[in-house]
Short mmCIF file of C-alpha atoms in Angstrom, two decimals:
data_model
loop_
_atom_site.label_atom_id
_atom_site.label_comp_id
_atom_site.label_asym_id
_atom_site.label_seq_id
_atom_site.Cartn_x
_atom_site.Cartn_y
_atom_site.Cartn_z
CA MET A 235 89.54 103.12 106.30
CA LYS A 236 89.00 102.23 109.97
CA ARG A 237 91.07 104.85 111.75
CA GLU A 238 91.24 103.45 115.27
CA ALA A 239 92.27 100.00 114.03
CA ILE A 240 94.94 101.52 111.79
CA VAL A 241 96.39 103.59 114.66
CA ALA A 242 96.47 100.53 116.95
CA ALA A 243 98.29 98.53 114.30
CA LEU A 244 100.72 101.39 113.67
CA ARG A 245 101.80 101.43 117.31
CA LYS A 246 102.88 97.80 117.04
CA ASP A 247 104.44 98.02 113.58
CA LEU A 248 108.26 97.93 113.71
CA GLU A 249 108.83 97.11 110.04
CA PRO A 250 110.35 100.04 108.14
CA TRP A 251 108.14 101.81 105.65
CA ASP A 252 109.53 102.29 102.18
CA VAL A 253 107.95 105.73 101.87
CA ILE A 254 106.22 107.98 104.39
CA VAL A 255 104.40 110.94 102.86
CA ALA A 256 103.75 113.97 105.04
CA GLY A 257 100.66 115.85 103.91
CA GLY A 258 97.13 114.78 103.02
CA GLY A 259 96.29 117.40 100.42
CA ALA A 260 96.46 117.15 96.64
CA THR A 261 100.24 116.87 96.52
CA GLY A 262 100.65 114.30 99.29
CA LEU A 263 97.79 112.15 98.05
CA GLY A 264 99.25 112.14 94.55
CA ALA A 265 102.67 111.16 95.86
CA ALA A 266 101.33 108.41 98.11
CA LEU A 267 99.20 106.92 95.32
CA GLU A 268 102.20 106.97 93.02
CA ALA A 269 104.36 105.25 95.66
CA VAL A 270 101.95 102.49 96.63
CA THR A 271 101.10 101.62 93.01
CA ARG A 272 104.81 101.25 92.25
CA GLY A 273 105.00 98.58 94.92
CA TYR A 274 106.36 100.56 97.85
CA ARG A 275 105.12 100.05 101.39
CA THR A 276 103.52 103.46 101.83
CA LEU A 277 102.15 105.50 104.72
CA LEU A 278 100.51 108.91 104.39
CA LEU A 279 100.19 111.16 107.47
CA GLU A 280 98.06 114.32 107.64
CA GLN A 281 98.21 116.67 110.64
CA ALA A 282 94.54 117.70 110.29
CA ASP A 283 91.90 116.26 107.97
CA PHE A 284 92.47 115.28 104.36
CA ALA A 285 92.38 118.45 102.22
CA ALA A 286 91.67 120.55 105.33
CA SER A 287 93.81 123.43 104.11
CA THR A 288 94.45 124.66 100.56
CA SER A 289 93.16 121.54 98.82
CA SER A 290 89.52 122.06 99.85
CA LYS A 291 89.51 125.78 98.99
CA SER A 292 90.22 125.87 95.28
CA THR A 293 88.13 127.49 92.53
CA LYS A 294 86.78 123.98 91.83
CA LEU A 295 88.35 123.93 88.38
CA VAL A 296 90.42 121.28 86.63
CA HIS A 297 92.04 123.52 84.07
CA GLY A 298 95.03 124.02 81.84
CA GLY A 299 95.44 127.63 82.94
CA VAL A 300 94.31 130.05 80.26
CA ARG A 301 96.08 132.99 81.84
CA TYR A 302 99.41 131.13 81.99
CA LEU A 303 99.18 130.85 78.22
CA ALA A 304 98.89 134.64 78.03
CA GLN A 305 102.05 134.81 80.17
CA GLY A 306 103.87 132.59 77.68
CA ASP A 307 104.21 129.54 79.97
CA VAL A 308 103.34 127.07 77.24
CA SER A 309 104.94 124.03 78.91
CA LEU A 310 102.91 124.52 82.10
CA VAL A 311 99.67 124.83 80.13
CA ARG A 312 100.53 121.77 78.04
CA GLU A 313 101.22 119.67 81.15
CA ALA A 314 98.08 120.85 82.93
CA SER A 315 95.88 120.36 79.86
CA ILE A 316 97.01 116.75 79.49
CA GLU A 317 96.51 116.05 83.19
CA ARG A 318 93.08 117.68 83.03
CA GLY A 319 92.04 115.17 80.39
CA ARG A 320 93.43 112.26 82.38
CA LEU A 321 91.65 113.33 85.55
CA ALA A 322 88.36 113.67 83.68
CA ARG A 323 88.76 110.04 82.57
CA ASN A 324 90.00 108.69 85.90
CA ALA A 325 87.42 110.39 88.13
CA PRO A 326 84.35 110.78 85.90
CA HIS A 327 82.04 110.98 88.93
CA LEU A 328 83.78 114.13 90.16
CA VAL A 329 85.05 115.93 87.04
CA ARG A 330 82.63 117.33 84.50
CA ASN A 331 83.15 119.18 81.23
CA LEU A 332 82.07 122.78 81.70
CA SER A 333 81.60 125.46 79.04
CA PHE A 334 83.15 128.84 79.83
CA VAL A 335 82.29 132.06 78.05
CA ILE A 336 84.59 135.08 77.84
CA PRO A 337 82.49 138.13 76.93
CA THR A 338 84.12 140.38 74.32
CA PHE A 339 83.55 144.07 73.77
CA ASN A 340 85.27 144.81 70.46
CA ALA A 341 86.60 143.10 67.34
CA TRP A 342 90.16 142.94 68.67
CA GLU A 343 89.06 140.97 71.75
CA ASN A 344 87.11 138.60 69.50
CA ILE A 345 90.25 137.86 67.50
CA LYS A 346 92.68 137.78 70.45
CA TYR A 347 90.70 135.38 72.64
CA THR A 348 89.61 133.15 69.77
CA ILE A 349 93.19 132.64 68.59
CA GLY A 350 94.49 132.20 72.14
CA LEU A 351 91.91 129.58 73.01
CA LYS A 352 92.45 127.70 69.76
CA MET A 353 96.05 127.28 70.93
CA TYR A 354 94.69 126.20 74.32
CA ASP A 355 92.76 123.43 72.55
CA TRP A 356 95.78 122.44 70.47
CA LEU A 357 98.03 122.03 73.53
CA ALA A 358 95.59 119.50 75.02
CA GLY A 359 95.72 117.34 71.89
CA HIS A 360 93.42 114.31 71.96
CA LEU A 361 92.67 114.98 75.64
CA SER A 362 90.92 118.26 74.82
CA LEU A 363 87.49 118.61 76.43
CA GLY A 364 85.99 120.44 73.45
CA LYS A 365 86.62 123.01 70.73
CA SER A 366 86.81 126.74 71.40
CA VAL A 367 84.61 128.88 69.17
CA HIS A 368 83.67 132.49 68.75
CA ILE A 369 79.97 133.05 69.44
CA SER A 370 77.66 135.92 68.58
CA ARG A 371 76.32 138.54 70.95
CA LYS A 372 72.94 136.77 70.95
CA ASP A 373 74.47 133.36 71.72
CA THR A 374 76.56 134.89 74.49
CA LEU A 375 73.44 136.32 76.14
CA ASP A 376 71.59 133.03 75.63
CA LYS A 377 74.30 131.18 77.49
CA LEU A 378 74.84 133.83 80.16
CA THR A 379 71.32 135.17 80.67
CA THR A 380 72.29 137.50 83.53
CA LEU A 381 75.23 139.13 81.73
CA LYS A 382 75.02 142.89 81.15
CA LYS A 383 74.34 143.80 77.54
CA ASP A 384 76.11 147.17 77.52
CA HIS A 385 78.80 147.39 74.79
CA LEU A 386 78.82 143.58 74.43
CA ALA A 387 80.20 142.48 71.05
CA GLY A 388 80.08 138.72 71.44
CA GLY A 389 81.99 136.03 73.23
CA VAL A 390 84.42 133.14 73.01
CA LEU A 391 83.33 129.76 74.33
CA TYR A 392 85.89 127.24 75.55
CA HIS A 393 85.94 124.11 77.70
CA ASP A 394 87.59 123.28 81.01
CA GLY A 395 86.86 120.87 83.82
CA GLN A 396 85.00 121.42 87.07
CA PHE A 397 85.30 119.17 90.10
CA ASP A 398 84.77 118.77 93.83
CA ASP A 399 88.19 119.14 95.42
CA SER A 400 87.78 117.64 98.89
CA ARG A 401 85.66 114.77 97.57
CA LEU A 402 88.51 113.93 95.19
CA ALA A 403 90.87 114.01 98.17
CA ILE A 404 88.72 111.53 100.09
CA ASN A 405 88.46 109.25 97.07
CA LEU A 406 92.22 109.38 96.54
CA ALA A 407 92.78 108.42 100.18
CA GLN A 408 90.40 105.50 99.63
CA THR A 409 92.24 104.55 96.43
CA ILE A 410 95.57 104.46 98.28
CA SER A 411 93.94 102.22 100.89
CA ASP A 412 92.41 100.02 98.18
CA LYS A 413 95.87 99.55 96.67
CA GLY A 414 97.39 98.44 99.97
CA GLY A 415 98.68 101.73 101.35
CA THR A 416 97.92 103.24 104.75
CA VAL A 417 96.46 106.73 105.25
CA LEU A 418 95.79 108.56 108.50
CA ASN A 419 94.42 111.98 109.30
CA TYR A 420 95.08 113.88 112.56
CA MET A 421 98.61 112.49 112.85
CA LYS A 422 101.12 115.25 113.46
CA ILE A 423 104.82 114.74 112.80
CA THR A 424 106.76 116.05 115.79
CA SER A 425 110.34 115.19 114.84
CA LEU A 426 112.57 113.51 112.26
CA ARG A 427 115.16 110.90 113.17
CA LYS A 428 118.48 110.33 111.38
CA ASP A 429 121.08 107.60 111.29
CA GLU A 430 124.78 108.00 112.08
CA GLU A 431 125.45 109.33 108.59
CA GLY A 432 122.79 112.03 108.89
CA ASN A 433 120.24 110.36 106.63
CA ILE A 434 116.59 110.28 107.64
CA SER A 435 115.72 106.90 109.12
CA GLY A 436 112.43 107.57 110.87
CA LEU A 437 110.09 110.05 112.46
CA THR A 438 107.91 110.60 115.49
CA VAL A 439 104.18 111.29 115.28
CA ARG A 440 101.43 112.18 117.69
CA ASP A 441 97.76 111.21 117.37
CA THR A 442 96.02 114.54 117.97
CA LEU A 443 92.62 112.94 118.51
CA ASN A 444 93.61 110.68 121.39
CA ASP A 445 95.94 110.93 124.32
CA GLY A 446 98.75 108.46 124.29
CA PRO A 447 102.47 108.13 123.80
CA GLU A 448 104.10 109.32 120.60
CA ILE A 449 104.57 106.75 117.87
CA PHE A 450 108.05 106.02 116.49
CA LEU A 451 108.14 104.97 112.85
CA ASN A 452 111.03 103.62 110.82
CA THR A 453 111.27 104.53 107.15
CA LYS A 454 113.60 104.46 104.19
CA ALA A 455 112.30 107.72 102.71
CA VAL A 456 110.20 110.75 103.61
CA ILE A 457 108.36 112.98 101.15
CA ASN A 458 107.44 116.40 102.50
CA ALA A 459 104.23 117.33 100.66
CA THR A 460 102.70 119.59 103.28
CA GLY A 461 101.92 122.54 101.02
CA VAL A 462 102.05 125.89 102.81
CA PHE A 463 103.49 124.09 105.85
CA ALA A 464 106.48 122.65 103.94
CA ASP A 465 108.93 124.94 105.72
CA ASP A 466 107.95 123.44 109.09
CA ILE A 467 109.23 120.02 108.00
CA LEU A 468 112.27 121.52 106.29
CA GLU A 469 113.19 123.28 109.55
CA MET A 470 112.83 120.00 111.46
CA ASP A 471 115.42 118.59 109.09
CA ASN A 472 117.64 121.68 109.09
CA PRO A 473 116.94 124.69 111.32
CA ASP A 474 118.92 126.86 108.90
CA ALA A 475 116.96 125.82 105.81
CA PRO A 476 115.94 128.81 103.67
CA LYS A 477 112.25 129.57 103.22
CA SER A 478 110.75 127.68 100.29
CA ILE A 479 107.17 128.98 100.33
CA ALA A 480 105.70 132.27 99.17
CA ALA A 481 102.08 132.03 100.28
CA SER A 482 99.35 133.78 98.37
CA GLN A 483 95.75 134.02 99.57
CA GLY A 484 92.82 133.40 97.27
CA VAL A 485 89.26 134.23 98.30
CA HIS A 486 85.93 132.98 96.93
CA VAL A 487 82.34 133.91 97.65
CA VAL A 488 79.29 131.74 97.02
CA LEU A 489 76.01 133.12 95.68
CA ASP A 490 72.64 131.62 94.79
CA SER A 491 72.36 130.21 91.27
CA SER A 492 69.99 133.02 90.28
CA PHE A 493 73.05 135.22 89.73
CA LEU A 494 74.19 132.94 86.88
CA PRO A 495 71.52 130.36 85.98
CA GLY A 496 72.29 127.40 83.76
CA HIS A 497 75.39 125.31 83.21
CA ASN A 498 77.80 127.79 81.65
CA ALA A 499 80.55 129.64 83.51
CA LEU A 500 81.68 133.22 83.07
CA MET A 501 85.39 133.99 82.78
CA ILE A 502 86.53 137.60 83.15
CA PRO A 503 90.03 137.60 81.64
CA SER A 504 91.43 140.83 83.02
CA THR A 505 90.62 142.47 86.36
CA SER A 506 92.08 145.48 88.12
CA ASP A 507 94.56 143.29 90.02
CA GLY A 508 95.80 141.57 86.87
CA ARG A 509 94.10 138.25 87.55
CA VAL A 510 91.15 136.51 85.98
CA LEU A 511 87.83 136.17 87.80
CA PHE A 512 85.62 133.11 87.46
CA VAL A 513 81.88 132.88 88.05
CA VAL A 514 81.26 129.15 88.12
CA PRO A 515 78.13 127.02 88.74
CA TRP A 516 78.84 124.46 91.49
CA HIS A 517 76.45 122.24 93.48
CA ASN A 518 73.47 124.44 92.46
CA LYS A 519 75.26 127.56 93.69
CA VAL A 520 77.69 129.96 92.04
CA VAL A 521 81.33 130.30 93.11
CA VAL A 522 82.97 133.66 92.39
CA GLY A 523 86.72 134.17 92.74
CA THR A 524 89.60 134.40 93.08
CA THR A 525 91.94 137.03 94.52
CA ASP A 526 95.72 136.99 94.82
CA THR A 527 97.05 138.57 98.01
CA PRO A 528 100.56 137.90 99.39
CA VAL A 529 100.45 136.87 103.05
CA ASN A 530 103.11 136.36 105.69
CA HIS A 531 101.07 134.42 108.26
CA ILE A 532 100.25 130.80 107.42
CA SER A 533 97.36 128.99 109.11
CA LEU A 534 94.92 126.15 108.47
CA GLU A 535 91.99 128.58 108.39
CA PRO A 536 92.99 131.91 106.85
CA HIS A 537 90.34 134.63 106.81
CA ALA A 538 89.12 136.65 103.86
CA LEU A 539 90.10 140.30 103.96
CA GLU A 540 87.42 142.94 103.49
CA ALA A 541 89.31 144.34 100.50
CA GLU A 542 89.26 140.92 98.83
CA ILE A 543 85.53 140.43 99.40
CA ASN A 544 84.74 143.91 98.10
CA PHE A 545 86.94 143.38 95.05
CA ILE A 546 85.10 140.18 94.10
CA LEU A 547 81.64 141.67 94.59
CA GLN A 548 82.49 144.87 92.74
CA THR A 549 84.12 143.09 89.81
CA ALA A 550 81.22 140.64 89.46
CA GLY A 551 78.82 143.59 89.63
CA GLN A 552 80.48 145.16 86.60
CA TYR A 553 79.39 142.18 84.48
CA LEU A 554 76.15 140.88 86.00
CA VAL A 555 72.75 142.52 85.63
CA ARG A 556 72.14 142.07 89.34
CA ALA A 557 75.17 143.22 91.26
CA PRO A 558 75.78 140.90 94.24
CA GLN A 559 75.68 142.47 97.71
CA ARG A 560 77.17 141.27 100.97
CA SER A 561 73.71 140.08 102.04
CA ASP A 562 73.65 137.72 99.01
CA VAL A 563 76.79 135.84 100.07
CA ARG A 564 75.98 132.35 101.35
CA SER A 565 79.58 131.49 102.22
CA VAL A 566 83.05 132.98 101.86
CA TRP A 567 86.35 131.20 102.23
CA ALA A 568 90.06 131.86 101.91
CA GLY A 569 92.79 129.44 100.89
CA LEU A 570 96.56 129.73 100.75
CA ARG A 571 98.54 128.74 97.66
CA PRO A 572 101.94 127.15 98.36
CA LEU A 573 103.90 128.94 95.66
CA ALA A 574 107.58 128.24 95.15
CA ALA A 575 109.36 131.28 96.57
CA ALA A 576 111.18 133.53 94.14
CA ARG A 577 114.89 134.03 94.73
CA ALA A 578 114.60 137.77 94.22
CA GLU A 579 112.52 139.91 96.52
CA GLY A 580 109.65 142.04 95.34
CA HIS A 581 107.98 139.64 92.91
CA LYS A 582 104.20 139.73 92.74
CA THR A 583 102.60 136.38 93.53
CA LYS A 584 101.06 136.10 90.09
CA GLU A 585 104.64 136.25 88.75
CA ILE A 586 105.95 133.52 91.07
CA SER A 587 106.02 130.04 89.57
CA ARG A 588 102.78 128.05 89.63
CA SER A 589 104.68 124.96 88.49
CA HIS A 590 105.94 122.54 91.10
CA LYS A 591 109.45 122.39 92.47
CA ILE A 592 111.29 119.49 94.13
CA ILE A 593 113.96 120.04 96.77
CA VAL A 594 116.37 117.30 97.87
CA ALA A 595 118.02 117.85 101.26
CA ALA A 596 121.38 116.46 102.32
CA SER A 597 119.53 114.10 104.69
CA GLY A 598 117.55 112.59 101.83
CA LEU A 599 114.34 114.44 102.70
CA ILE A 600 112.38 115.06 99.49
CA THR A 601 110.18 118.18 99.47
CA ILE A 602 107.70 119.10 96.75
CA ILE A 603 106.08 122.53 96.64
CA GLY A 604 103.93 124.56 94.26
CA GLY A 605 101.66 123.04 91.65
CA LYS A 606 97.87 122.76 91.68
CA TRP A 607 95.09 120.20 91.88
CA THR A 608 94.98 119.66 88.11
CA THR A 609 98.56 118.38 88.06
CA TYR A 610 98.48 116.41 91.33
CA ARG A 611 99.10 113.10 89.52
CA ARG A 612 102.05 114.43 87.51
CA MET A 613 103.51 115.92 90.69
CA GLY A 614 103.35 112.51 92.33
CA GLU A 615 105.03 110.93 89.32
CA ASP A 616 107.82 113.51 89.31
CA VAL A 617 108.54 113.35 93.03
CA LEU A 618 108.75 109.52 92.99
CA HIS A 619 111.11 109.68 90.05
CA GLN A 620 113.31 112.11 91.98
CA LEU A 621 113.15 109.99 95.14
CA GLU A 622 114.30 106.89 93.29
CA LYS A 623 117.06 108.84 91.59
CA SER A 624 118.30 110.56 94.77
CA LEU A 625 118.25 107.42 96.92
CA ARG A 626 119.68 105.29 94.09
CA TRP A 627 116.68 102.99 94.02
CA LYS A 628 115.73 101.03 90.93
CA GLN A 629 113.73 103.23 88.55
CA THR A 630 110.09 102.12 88.26
CA GLU A 631 107.29 103.17 85.93
CA SER A 632 104.20 105.17 86.86
CA GLN A 633 101.00 103.14 87.07
CA THR A 634 98.56 106.03 87.55
CA GLN A 635 98.01 107.58 84.13
CA GLU A 636 94.89 105.56 83.42
CA MET A 637 94.09 104.37 86.95
CA LEU A 638 90.47 104.90 87.99
CA VAL A 639 89.93 106.70 91.28
CA HIS A 640 87.84 105.05 94.01
CA GLY A 641 84.16 105.63 93.22
CA ALA A 642 84.66 106.09 89.48
CA THR A 643 81.55 105.24 87.55
CA PRO A 644 80.36 106.05 84.02
CA ASN A 645 77.12 107.77 83.00
CA VAL A 646 76.94 110.13 85.97
CA ASN A 647 73.59 111.76 86.70
CA TRP A 648 74.70 115.26 87.67
CA ASP A 649 71.20 116.08 88.89
CA ASP A 650 71.44 113.39 91.57
CA PRO A 651 72.35 115.18 94.85
CA TRP A 652 74.52 112.17 95.76
CA TYR A 653 76.35 111.98 92.43
CA PHE A 654 79.73 112.75 94.05
CA TYR A 655 79.72 109.40 95.88
CA GLY A 656 80.07 107.64 92.55
CA SER A 657 79.83 103.87 92.93
CA ASP A 658 79.68 104.25 96.73
CA ALA A 659 76.19 105.74 96.38
CA LEU A 660 74.87 102.18 96.03
CA HIS A 661 76.16 101.30 99.51
CA LEU A 662 74.60 104.46 100.94
CA HIS A 663 71.23 103.62 99.42
CA GLN A 664 71.49 100.12 100.88
CA LEU A 665 72.21 101.63 104.29
CA VAL A 666 69.08 103.75 104.01
CA ALA A 667 66.97 100.85 102.76
CA THR A 668 67.98 98.43 105.50
CA GLN A 669 67.92 100.85 108.44
CA PRO A 670 64.87 103.15 108.38
CA ASP A 671 66.33 105.56 110.97
CA MET A 672 69.05 106.42 108.43
CA GLN A 673 66.38 108.23 106.39
CA GLU A 674 66.26 111.09 108.90
CA VAL A 675 66.53 114.36 106.96
CA LEU A 676 69.05 116.82 108.39
CA SER A 677 68.84 119.43 105.62
CA GLU A 678 66.04 119.24 103.11
CA PRO A 679 67.35 121.96 100.73
CA TYR A 680 70.71 120.21 100.46
CA HIS A 681 69.42 116.60 100.58
CA ILE A 682 71.54 115.63 103.58
CA LEU A 683 70.48 112.52 105.49
CA LYS A 684 71.66 110.87 108.68
CA ALA A 685 73.04 108.01 106.58
CA GLN A 686 75.65 110.32 105.09
CA VAL A 687 77.03 111.22 108.51
CA VAL A 688 77.24 107.56 109.50
CA TRP A 689 78.91 106.67 106.21
CA ALA A 690 81.44 109.48 106.60
CA VAL A 691 82.43 108.24 110.06
CA ARG A 692 82.57 104.55 109.18
CA GLU A 693 84.06 104.67 105.68
CA GLU A 694 85.61 108.12 105.10
CA MET A 695 87.49 108.73 108.37
CA ALA A 696 85.45 111.82 109.36
CA ARG A 697 86.16 112.55 113.04
CA ASN A 698 84.54 115.91 113.77
CA ILE A 699 81.72 118.15 112.58
CA ALA A 700 83.89 120.13 110.18
CA ASP A 701 85.19 116.95 108.54
CA PHE A 702 81.62 116.15 107.58
CA LEU A 703 80.04 119.54 106.94
CA ALA A 704 83.04 121.12 105.22
CA ARG A 705 84.68 118.25 103.34
CA ARG A 706 82.56 115.05 103.14
CA VAL A 707 79.55 117.11 102.10
CA ARG A 708 80.25 120.73 101.14
CA LEU A 709 77.58 122.49 103.16
CA LEU A 710 79.91 124.89 105.00
CA PHE A 711 81.17 126.07 101.60
CA LEU A 712 77.69 126.30 100.09
CA ASP A 713 75.60 127.74 102.91
CA ALA A 714 77.40 128.43 106.17
CA ARG A 715 74.24 129.37 108.08
CA GLU A 716 72.54 126.11 107.13
CA ALA A 717 75.67 124.25 108.21
CA LEU A 718 75.46 125.94 111.62
CA ARG A 719 71.79 125.05 111.88
CA ILE A 720 72.27 121.31 111.42
CA ALA A 721 75.55 121.07 113.34
CA PRO A 722 73.88 119.87 116.59
CA ALA A 723 72.19 116.98 114.78
CA VAL A 724 75.46 116.05 113.05
CA ALA A 725 77.35 116.16 116.36
CA ALA A 726 74.80 113.88 118.05
CA ILE A 727 75.02 111.28 115.28
CA MET A 728 78.82 111.37 115.27
CA ALA A 729 78.93 111.06 119.07
CA THR A 730 76.91 107.86 118.87
CA GLU A 731 79.13 106.42 116.14
CA LEU A 732 82.38 107.40 117.88
CA ILE A 733 81.14 106.60 121.41
CA LYS A 734 81.62 110.17 122.67
CA ASP A 735 79.91 111.94 125.58
CA GLU A 736 77.97 115.18 125.96
CA ARG A 737 81.13 117.11 126.76
CA TRP A 738 82.59 116.11 123.40
CA VAL A 739 79.42 117.26 121.66
CA ASN A 740 79.53 120.66 123.36
CA GLU A 741 83.20 121.14 122.54
CA GLN A 742 82.55 120.19 118.94
CA LEU A 743 79.71 122.68 118.63
CA GLN A 744 81.75 125.50 120.11
CA THR A 745 84.68 124.78 117.81
CA PHE A 746 82.48 124.51 114.73
CA GLU A 747 80.59 127.69 115.54
CA THR A 748 83.87 129.60 115.72
CA LEU A 749 84.94 128.09 112.40
CA ALA A 750 81.63 128.72 110.63
CA LYS A 751 81.52 132.37 111.64
CA GLY A 752 84.57 132.89 109.46
CA TYR A 753 82.49 131.76 106.44
CA ILE A 754 79.62 134.15 107.14
CA LEU A 755 79.54 137.84 106.20
CA SER A 756 78.00 140.00 108.90
#
């Protein structure tokens, strides 16, 4: 994925694309992979970095959705449970089987959660990650050693998947490229073009990293998969288009692993706001979240509200022996969910559909909204089916159900700090072995070397500090202060690779400092 070469080629390319996908998050990547593997000439355009918005700010779970089962949405849970199993097989270097424990406090809860989770297992069929079982009070405390003992009756253990969201996004972009597609970050769509009959025939894009004229692209179809920004593209197509998105903000905080040692996660099934709360081990830290707050303002970097932070800390403190304080938070982030808007006003966001929705405009623009990371592949399959149907193209079959993602490798060593590179780790080790200066340690606690920065620039299309520290490695999400500390070294290495001057470095550091402060609690 050599960005500058791809952009140069794009400026000269007059051949129409079969499909252009707008959006480089979970939904867009799924759609583009589906398109290119069906034989379509495919281009994916992302206005920022891959997974820069919602798709890097999830709870890090590949799950069927236990709470949707409680709401009676059996079909959604069934679909997600099957896709969870497929993703675990297709990206084994990023998805791991994780045991969750729901603590119970009376006999009724023992029965209710055991029966409910047995159904959860049944819906997944042969793609289940493991059997749910009721466990004793002693076993519950053995698995969750920092859980409060007061009034504890026992627990129910079940299985779901855990993953690294933005690393999956990068690997999907690489997979699309491997299959012959073209992907580009920092390419903003500025307008849509239509033919004499009002059908979309092309679009105009601007490279936000480099000055230069806008690029005019011809295409037979456009898929709008821009998540919370879907209405922006819909309004380009039709200024009178109704709003399609009801955004909801979810917040997570990151704590040291001492708050929940081991490899089991805690699931709190009912909180004061009606949601569940997860306490999940991740990259030797613990992620705690999430909240569900309706928001009107949509941005790439939403900020956590004090009420959300306090809610998470207080709720976790009701279950953990050591109640987390603000001073214990290593990082905090907020993400926006692109929920399909309800037709009636006044619906709570937890009542608005989490399933995906496809909208076909009169111009032929195909928009897909809603959904979640777990079902990204199925969303891609569905939107391509609808595109072919709407444009009267020949119906083709999905090729992605058992397709391995770039980097997939068996027998993953989860204790290896570079495990998330999968098969690419071999190339990184070769880089270190052949060029001694690549061994320079940038962060000893997080095992980050100079070689990783170079690799991210050369092979993963990282073009600024945040691309690397937030999404190629997850340091901003794990320890925002440590990310700030090593930012100057990262900027210097990137400047050399990208042939940038001191002014660029200073601008990068100022921008990243502003960003990182939003991840730090004062």
